[in-house]
Amino acid sequence: MDDKQLIEDWFLKYQKYITTYLVYYTGKKDVEDLVQECFLKAYQKLHLFHWDSDPKTWLISIARNLAIDLSRKRKIISFLPIMTDHPSPLPNTEETVIHKDEILIVEKAIKSLSRTYRDVLILKGIMDFSSKETATILNCSENRVNVTFHRGIEKLKRQLRKDGDGYVQQK
Amino acid sequence: MSNKNDFDVLKTLEKMPKHKLNQHRERDVLKQLNTKMMKVERWKRWKNTTLHITTIVGAAAILFFFIYPILTEPSFDSSLSELHPLEHFDGKLTPTFHLYDEDGSLLFEDGVRGIEGKIGYRDIGDNFVAEDERTGGKMFWYVWGDPNELRGEKLVATATHVGTEESFLLNEVELSLGIYEADAHALTSFAPFPYEGIWKIDIEIGTLEYGQITIYVKSPYPQSESITYLISEEDIIVGETLSFKANINKVIGEPSLEAVLIENNTREEKHITFEHNVDFVGESMYEADVHFEKEGEWKIHLLGETTSFKVSERSYSLD
């Protein structure tokens, strides 16, 4: 299998993880351009990949850096919308039992947290990654992930209390 | 939701929807990814070939410069080579123009470089830097014309260096729907310019020659094996506080790094501290402010690697 075939294979296996991560991290549904860029970057930097590690965590750290890079660029040029070559439909959302309003409130609350908490809550909380996998992606210790996760949950609760009152009353 | 405990919040997070590209988009993105990977491959091959040719040509040129003065009187005007390329360029660089939204409101002030009402690319104010992929990494073309004819047409941009007349394929992309006030657009990446100077970009759309954009490309970033200093050598000038960003091809994990700058002739030394800025995948960025009082050839030693660069007076302002 050559490098190109390998990246195609990874794309088919892991695009759902990258898409989920980017949707929550950027707070936008239109992320396919970033997903594509993530795999292209992986192709260009394949020589840096440690073959004993998990491609999924490596790809997510690439996606994370691209998203950080993009947000930095946006700060410079105020706003550069991500355009695709075709009108872009939203990514598929898997069936879920959670109420739509609740999803919006949680998304908003996560987006309002700092990057450190947002990362850990998305990876460990939503995507169900282990502390070890999360630590690999974020390039920090497992202990730090656990502490940040715990604090992140506290902050999220506080934020949900603030944002969610209206929702609770409606319910 | 306001009374949720930790367990409830964890359960809510677990239940949050997971996203993926649908089959149709997955196929499209994979196709585009494939095309881009092939371009990267072609570019790598071209770069390797060029490197070999450059080595041979370089060796021949060195030989020529040693023999030529012995054989004949020098007729070469050495003062010309000291000039900035823009100082002996007869033509004009293509200016920028504003981009408006469909409703006529101003979107990007001086944000597009090209021919107003015809074609241009999004210009965020940074010059292209030779050999660097970053500066042409995410480009938008905006095209004006008959939307029905433009949509789906292939845009081919060829860059030609003013002086050597060397040319290469800068970009090839299919045009999509109109955006803002433009009748068609494309999001793409430009191939890196191989070296600095003035470049003319000829754009063809379908079978039509659509326009020419003349730009200036800055000299490359100084670099060693694993460190690139993100400042074009021509911006390393006397009398200004310069921000040196060291992009290192490995994760360092230190809050700061010590570096030494040495001037080649006087052996004057400066000790500077690079502060950690950000980490990328397998890369770290550190930043330091540096100030030079006079011109000269300098070396910077950082993490056991040495990089040479030149400090000069500002010879030409691009503003």
Short mmCIF file of N, CA and C in Angstrom, two decimals, chain A residues 4 7-8 11-12 15-16 19-20 23-24 32-33 36-37 39-40 43-45 58 61-62 65 72 77 79-81 83-85 87 89 91-94 96-98 102-103 105-107 110 125-126 139 149 153-154 156-157 160-161 165 167-168, chain B residues 1-6 9-10 12-23 25-26 28-30 32-34 36-38 40-41 44 108 122 124 133-134 137-138 140 142 173-174 176-177 179-180 185-187 249 251 278-283:
data_model
loop_
_atom_site.label_atom_id
_atom_site.label_comp_id
_atom_site.label_asym_id
_atom_site.label_seq_id
_atom_site.Cartn_x
_atom_site.Cartn_y
_atom_site.Cartn_z
N LYS A 4 -0.50 7.23 -0.70
CA LYS A 4 -1.79 7.77 -1.14
C LYS A 4 -2.93 6.81 -0.77
N ILE A 7 -3.62 6.96 2.97
CA ILE A 7 -4.40 8.14 3.39
C ILE A 7 -5.87 7.96 3.00
N GLU A 8 -6.11 7.40 1.82
CA GLU A 8 -7.50 7.14 1.39
C GLU A 8 -8.18 6.18 2.37
N PHE A 11 -8.88 7.97 5.49
CA PHE A 11 -10.00 8.90 5.29
C PHE A 11 -11.33 8.16 5.48
N LEU A 12 -11.45 7.00 4.82
CA LEU A 12 -12.70 6.25 4.91
C LEU A 12 -12.96 5.74 6.33
N GLN A 15 -12.81 9.60 8.90
CA GLN A 15 -13.37 10.94 8.64
C GLN A 15 -14.47 11.30 9.63
N LYS A 16 -15.20 10.29 10.13
CA LYS A 16 -16.30 10.59 11.06
C LYS A 16 -15.77 11.17 12.38
N THR A 19 -14.61 14.74 11.52
CA THR A 19 -15.78 15.61 11.29
C THR A 19 -16.44 15.97 12.63
N THR A 20 -16.66 14.97 13.47
CA THR A 20 -17.30 15.23 14.77
C THR A 20 -16.47 16.22 15.58
N VAL A 23 -16.67 19.77 14.04
CA VAL A 23 -17.98 20.40 14.20
C VAL A 23 -18.09 21.02 15.60
N TYR A 24 -17.69 20.26 16.62
CA TYR A 24 -17.80 20.78 17.99
C TYR A 24 -16.72 21.82 18.28
N GLU A 32 -16.18 20.38 5.92
CA GLU A 32 -15.55 19.40 5.02
C GLU A 32 -14.25 19.89 4.41
N ASP A 33 -14.15 21.20 4.27
CA ASP A 33 -12.91 21.75 3.73
C ASP A 33 -11.74 21.48 4.69
N GLN A 36 -10.80 17.78 4.65
CA GLN A 36 -9.94 17.47 3.51
C GLN A 36 -8.50 17.93 3.75
N GLU A 37 -8.39 19.15 4.29
CA GLU A 37 -7.06 19.71 4.56
C GLU A 37 -6.30 18.86 5.57
N PHE A 39 -6.46 15.61 6.01
CA PHE A 39 -5.89 14.39 5.41
C PHE A 39 -4.76 14.74 4.44
N LEU A 40 -4.88 15.89 3.79
CA LEU A 40 -3.79 16.31 2.88
C LEU A 40 -2.52 16.59 3.69
N TYR A 43 -0.90 13.47 4.66
CA TYR A 43 -0.15 12.91 3.52
C TYR A 43 1.23 13.58 3.42
N GLN A 44 1.22 14.91 3.59
CA GLN A 44 2.49 15.66 3.47
C GLN A 44 3.44 15.38 4.63
N LYS A 45 2.88 15.06 5.79
CA LYS A 45 3.71 14.89 6.99
C LYS A 45 3.81 13.43 7.43
N TRP A 58 -3.48 10.79 15.93
CA TRP A 58 -2.57 11.67 15.17
C TRP A 58 -3.37 12.59 14.25
N SER A 61 -5.05 15.34 16.14
CA SER A 61 -4.16 16.46 16.52
C SER A 61 -3.86 17.34 15.30
N ILE A 62 -3.82 16.76 14.11
CA ILE A 62 -3.64 17.60 12.91
C ILE A 62 -4.87 18.50 12.72
N ASN A 65 -4.88 21.39 15.14
CA ASN A 65 -3.95 22.47 14.78
C ASN A 65 -4.45 23.29 13.60
N ARG A 72 -6.90 31.65 14.14
CA ARG A 72 -5.91 32.73 14.22
C ARG A 72 -5.98 33.61 12.96
N ILE A 77 -7.91 38.52 9.59
CA ILE A 77 -8.65 39.08 8.45
C ILE A 77 -10.14 39.23 8.77
N PHE A 79 -12.93 37.91 9.09
CA PHE A 79 -13.74 36.72 8.87
C PHE A 79 -13.55 36.21 7.45
N LEU A 80 -13.17 34.97 7.35
CA LEU A 80 -13.00 34.35 6.05
C LEU A 80 -13.85 33.08 6.05
N PRO A 81 -15.01 33.11 5.40
CA PRO A 81 -15.87 31.94 5.47
C PRO A 81 -15.24 30.76 4.75
N MET A 83 -15.40 28.16 2.22
CA MET A 83 -16.22 27.87 1.06
C MET A 83 -15.79 26.54 0.47
N THR A 84 -16.70 25.87 -0.14
CA THR A 84 -16.34 24.64 -0.81
C THR A 84 -16.65 24.81 -2.28
N ASP A 85 -16.21 23.85 -3.09
CA ASP A 85 -16.43 23.98 -4.52
C ASP A 85 -17.90 23.80 -4.91
N PRO A 87 -22.16 23.93 -3.23
CA PRO A 87 -22.91 24.27 -2.03
C PRO A 87 -22.83 23.08 -1.10
N PRO A 89 -23.81 20.61 1.78
CA PRO A 89 -24.82 20.18 2.73
C PRO A 89 -24.18 19.91 4.08
N PRO A 91 -23.03 17.93 7.43
CA PRO A 91 -22.66 16.53 7.60
C PRO A 91 -23.82 15.76 8.22
N ASN A 92 -23.84 14.47 7.97
CA ASN A 92 -24.88 13.63 8.56
C ASN A 92 -24.76 13.60 10.06
N THR A 93 -25.88 13.65 10.73
CA THR A 93 -25.87 13.54 12.17
C THR A 93 -26.51 12.22 12.54
N GLU A 94 -25.82 11.44 13.32
CA GLU A 94 -26.35 10.13 13.66
C GLU A 94 -27.56 10.26 14.56
N THR A 96 -30.01 10.33 17.46
CA THR A 96 -29.70 10.60 18.86
C THR A 96 -31.00 10.76 19.63
N VAL A 97 -30.96 10.40 20.91
CA VAL A 97 -32.18 10.51 21.71
C VAL A 97 -32.27 11.87 22.41
N ILE A 98 -31.25 12.66 22.25
CA ILE A 98 -31.18 13.93 22.96
C ILE A 98 -32.05 14.98 22.25
N GLU A 102 -31.73 20.93 23.57
CA GLU A 102 -30.67 20.62 24.52
C GLU A 102 -29.32 20.56 23.80
N ILE A 103 -29.32 19.99 22.59
CA ILE A 103 -28.08 19.93 21.80
C ILE A 103 -27.53 21.34 21.58
N ILE A 105 -28.10 24.06 23.26
CA ILE A 105 -27.63 24.69 24.50
C ILE A 105 -26.26 24.15 24.89
N VAL A 106 -26.10 22.82 24.77
CA VAL A 106 -24.80 22.22 25.13
C VAL A 106 -23.71 22.70 24.16
N GLU A 107 -24.05 22.73 22.86
CA GLU A 107 -23.06 23.20 21.86
C GLU A 107 -22.61 24.61 22.18
N ILE A 110 -20.41 24.67 25.29
CA ILE A 110 -19.05 24.16 25.02
C ILE A 110 -18.24 25.22 24.28
N GLY A 125 -15.48 13.62 26.67
CA GLY A 125 -16.91 13.60 26.99
C GLY A 125 -17.77 13.15 25.82
N ILE A 126 -17.63 13.84 24.69
CA ILE A 126 -18.53 13.54 23.55
C ILE A 126 -18.01 12.35 22.73
N ASN A 139 -0.99 16.40 23.74
CA ASN A 139 0.44 16.49 24.06
C ASN A 139 0.67 16.90 25.52
N PHE A 149 -10.58 17.77 32.75
CA PHE A 149 -11.91 17.24 32.46
C PHE A 149 -12.86 17.53 33.62
N ILE A 153 -16.09 19.94 33.42
CA ILE A 153 -17.48 19.55 33.72
C ILE A 153 -18.11 20.59 34.64
N GLU A 154 -17.34 21.04 35.64
CA GLU A 154 -17.84 22.06 36.57
C GLU A 154 -18.20 23.33 35.81
N LEU A 156 -18.81 23.65 32.63
CA LEU A 156 -19.93 23.40 31.71
C LEU A 156 -21.26 23.45 32.48
N LYS A 157 -21.27 22.85 33.68
CA LYS A 157 -22.49 22.87 34.49
C LYS A 157 -22.91 24.31 34.79
N LEU A 160 -24.23 25.88 31.68
CA LEU A 160 -25.55 25.35 31.33
C LEU A 160 -26.62 25.95 32.25
N ARG A 161 -26.23 26.17 33.51
CA ARG A 161 -27.15 26.78 34.46
C ARG A 161 -27.53 28.19 33.95
N ASP A 165 -31.51 28.10 31.69
CA ASP A 165 -32.68 28.37 32.51
C ASP A 165 -33.96 28.44 31.69
N TYR A 167 -34.60 27.15 28.85
CA TYR A 167 -34.93 25.82 28.35
C TYR A 167 -35.62 24.98 29.41
N VAL A 168 -35.08 25.05 30.63
CA VAL A 168 -35.65 24.26 31.72
C VAL A 168 -37.07 24.71 32.01
N MET B 1 -32.33 21.46 32.99
CA MET B 1 -30.91 21.34 32.75
C MET B 1 -30.10 22.07 33.81
N SER B 2 -30.77 23.07 34.44
CA SER B 2 -30.03 23.89 35.37
C SER B 2 -29.62 23.13 36.63
N ASN B 3 -30.34 22.01 36.93
CA ASN B 3 -30.01 21.29 38.16
C ASN B 3 -29.23 20.00 37.91
N LYS B 4 -28.62 19.88 36.78
CA LYS B 4 -27.91 18.66 36.45
C LYS B 4 -26.72 18.44 37.36
N ASN B 5 -26.50 17.17 37.74
CA ASN B 5 -25.28 16.86 38.48
C ASN B 5 -24.23 16.35 37.49
N ASP B 6 -23.05 15.99 38.02
CA ASP B 6 -21.96 15.55 37.15
C ASP B 6 -22.37 14.39 36.25
N VAL B 9 -24.54 15.47 33.38
CA VAL B 9 -23.77 16.20 32.35
C VAL B 9 -22.96 15.21 31.51
N LEU B 10 -22.36 14.22 32.19
CA LEU B 10 -21.58 13.22 31.47
C LEU B 10 -22.47 12.44 30.50
N THR B 12 -25.26 13.48 29.19
CA THR B 12 -25.66 14.38 28.10
C THR B 12 -24.55 14.46 27.05
N LEU B 13 -23.32 14.62 27.52
CA LEU B 13 -22.20 14.70 26.58
C LEU B 13 -22.11 13.44 25.74
N GLU B 14 -22.24 12.30 26.40
CA GLU B 14 -22.16 11.02 25.67
C GLU B 14 -23.23 10.94 24.58
N LYS B 15 -24.40 11.51 24.90
CA LYS B 15 -25.51 11.40 23.96
C LYS B 15 -25.47 12.45 22.85
N MET B 16 -24.55 13.38 22.94
CA MET B 16 -24.47 14.42 21.90
C MET B 16 -24.24 13.75 20.54
N PRO B 17 -24.86 14.27 19.47
CA PRO B 17 -24.76 13.59 18.17
C PRO B 17 -23.33 13.53 17.64
N LYS B 18 -23.04 12.47 16.91
CA LYS B 18 -21.75 12.33 16.23
C LYS B 18 -22.00 12.68 14.75
N HIS B 19 -21.01 13.31 14.15
CA HIS B 19 -21.21 13.77 12.76
C HIS B 19 -20.29 13.03 11.80
N LYS B 20 -20.71 12.96 10.55
CA LYS B 20 -19.83 12.42 9.51
C LYS B 20 -20.26 12.97 8.15
N LEU B 21 -19.38 12.95 7.17
CA LEU B 21 -19.76 13.39 5.83
C LEU B 21 -20.68 12.34 5.23
N ASN B 22 -21.73 12.78 4.53
CA ASN B 22 -22.58 11.76 3.91
C ASN B 22 -21.86 11.13 2.73
N GLN B 23 -22.40 10.03 2.24
CA GLN B 23 -21.71 9.24 1.21
C GLN B 23 -21.31 10.08 0.00
N ARG B 25 -20.84 13.39 -0.22
CA ARG B 25 -19.77 14.35 0.09
C ARG B 25 -18.45 13.61 0.35
N GLU B 26 -18.56 12.44 0.95
CA GLU B 26 -17.36 11.65 1.23
C GLU B 26 -16.65 11.33 -0.08
N ASP B 28 -16.93 12.98 -2.95
CA ASP B 28 -16.39 14.22 -3.54
C ASP B 28 -15.09 14.65 -2.86
N VAL B 29 -15.11 14.64 -1.53
CA VAL B 29 -13.93 15.08 -0.79
C VAL B 29 -12.75 14.15 -1.08
N LEU B 30 -13.04 12.86 -1.16
CA LEU B 30 -11.98 11.89 -1.44
C LEU B 30 -11.38 12.15 -2.82
N GLN B 32 -11.32 15.05 -4.47
CA GLN B 32 -10.51 16.27 -4.41
C GLN B 32 -9.19 16.02 -3.69
N LEU B 33 -9.27 15.24 -2.63
CA LEU B 33 -8.07 14.91 -1.85
C LEU B 33 -7.06 14.18 -2.72
N ASN B 34 -7.58 13.25 -3.51
CA ASN B 34 -6.74 12.49 -4.43
C ASN B 34 -6.01 13.39 -5.41
N LYS B 36 -5.33 16.54 -5.06
CA LYS B 36 -4.34 17.37 -4.35
C LYS B 36 -3.11 16.55 -4.00
N MET B 37 -3.31 15.29 -3.62
CA MET B 37 -2.15 14.46 -3.27
C MET B 37 -1.28 14.23 -4.51
N MET B 38 -1.93 14.09 -5.67
CA MET B 38 -1.15 13.91 -6.91
C MET B 38 -0.34 15.16 -7.22
N VAL B 40 0.81 17.31 -5.00
CA VAL B 40 1.92 17.34 -4.05
C VAL B 40 3.04 16.44 -4.57
N GLU B 41 2.64 15.26 -5.07
CA GLU B 41 3.62 14.30 -5.59
C GLU B 41 4.39 14.89 -6.76
N LYS B 44 6.82 17.53 -5.62
CA LYS B 44 8.02 16.95 -4.99
C LYS B 44 9.00 16.50 -6.07
N PHE B 108 -14.47 43.39 1.77
CA PHE B 108 -13.02 43.38 2.00
C PHE B 108 -12.41 44.61 1.32
N ARG B 122 -8.02 36.62 -3.47
CA ARG B 122 -8.12 37.24 -2.14
C ARG B 122 -6.72 37.53 -1.63
N ILE B 124 -4.71 39.05 1.59
CA ILE B 124 -4.90 39.49 2.98
C ILE B 124 -3.77 40.40 3.43
N GLU B 133 5.02 27.14 1.36
CA GLU B 133 3.68 26.65 1.03
C GLU B 133 2.59 27.41 1.78
N ARG B 134 2.97 27.95 2.93
CA ARG B 134 1.98 28.57 3.80
C ARG B 134 1.28 29.76 3.16
N GLY B 137 -1.44 28.93 0.76
CA GLY B 137 -2.15 27.74 1.24
C GLY B 137 -3.65 27.74 1.05
N LYS B 138 -4.28 28.86 1.20
CA LYS B 138 -5.75 28.87 1.08
C LYS B 138 -6.12 30.10 0.28
N PHE B 140 -8.57 32.17 -2.61
CA PHE B 140 -9.85 32.29 -3.29
C PHE B 140 -9.66 33.04 -4.61
N TYR B 142 -11.82 35.05 -7.47
CA TYR B 142 -13.13 35.63 -7.76
C TYR B 142 -13.12 36.02 -9.24
N VAL B 173 -7.81 24.85 -11.30
CA VAL B 173 -8.98 24.56 -10.46
C VAL B 173 -10.26 24.78 -11.26
N GLU B 174 -11.31 24.09 -10.85
CA GLU B 174 -12.60 24.25 -11.53
C GLU B 174 -13.40 25.34 -10.83
N SER B 176 -16.53 27.42 -9.36
CA SER B 176 -17.84 27.11 -8.77
C SER B 176 -18.76 28.31 -8.87
N LEU B 177 -19.87 28.18 -8.18
CA LEU B 177 -20.90 29.23 -8.19
C LEU B 177 -20.37 30.62 -7.84
N ILE B 179 -20.11 34.14 -5.80
CA ILE B 179 -20.12 34.45 -4.37
C ILE B 179 -19.96 35.96 -4.24
N TYR B 180 -20.62 36.53 -3.22
CA TYR B 180 -20.63 37.99 -3.07
C TYR B 180 -21.05 38.61 -4.40
N HIS B 185 -16.39 31.57 -8.36
CA HIS B 185 -15.26 31.59 -7.44
C HIS B 185 -14.63 30.20 -7.37
N ALA B 186 -13.48 30.11 -6.77
CA ALA B 186 -12.85 28.82 -6.51
C ALA B 186 -11.99 28.95 -5.27
N LEU B 187 -12.03 27.93 -4.45
CA LEU B 187 -11.15 27.86 -3.29
C LEU B 187 -10.05 26.86 -3.61
N ASN B 249 10.52 21.85 13.58
CA ASN B 249 9.87 20.62 13.12
C ASN B 249 9.86 19.52 14.16
N VAL B 251 8.31 18.79 18.52
CA VAL B 251 7.73 19.41 19.71
C VAL B 251 8.81 19.47 20.77
N VAL B 278 3.27 28.50 20.35
CA VAL B 278 2.21 27.51 20.15
C VAL B 278 2.83 26.21 19.63
N ASP B 279 2.13 25.07 19.84
CA ASP B 279 2.58 23.80 19.27
C ASP B 279 1.62 23.38 18.16
N PHE B 280 2.19 22.85 17.09
CA PHE B 280 1.37 22.24 16.05
C PHE B 280 1.64 20.74 16.12
N VAL B 281 1.12 19.99 15.15
CA VAL B 281 1.39 18.54 15.14
C VAL B 281 2.86 18.34 14.84
N GLY B 282 3.57 17.80 15.80
CA GLY B 282 5.00 17.53 15.59
C GLY B 282 5.82 18.78 15.35
N GLU B 283 5.28 19.94 15.65
CA GLU B 283 6.00 21.20 15.42
C GLU B 283 5.77 22.14 16.60
#
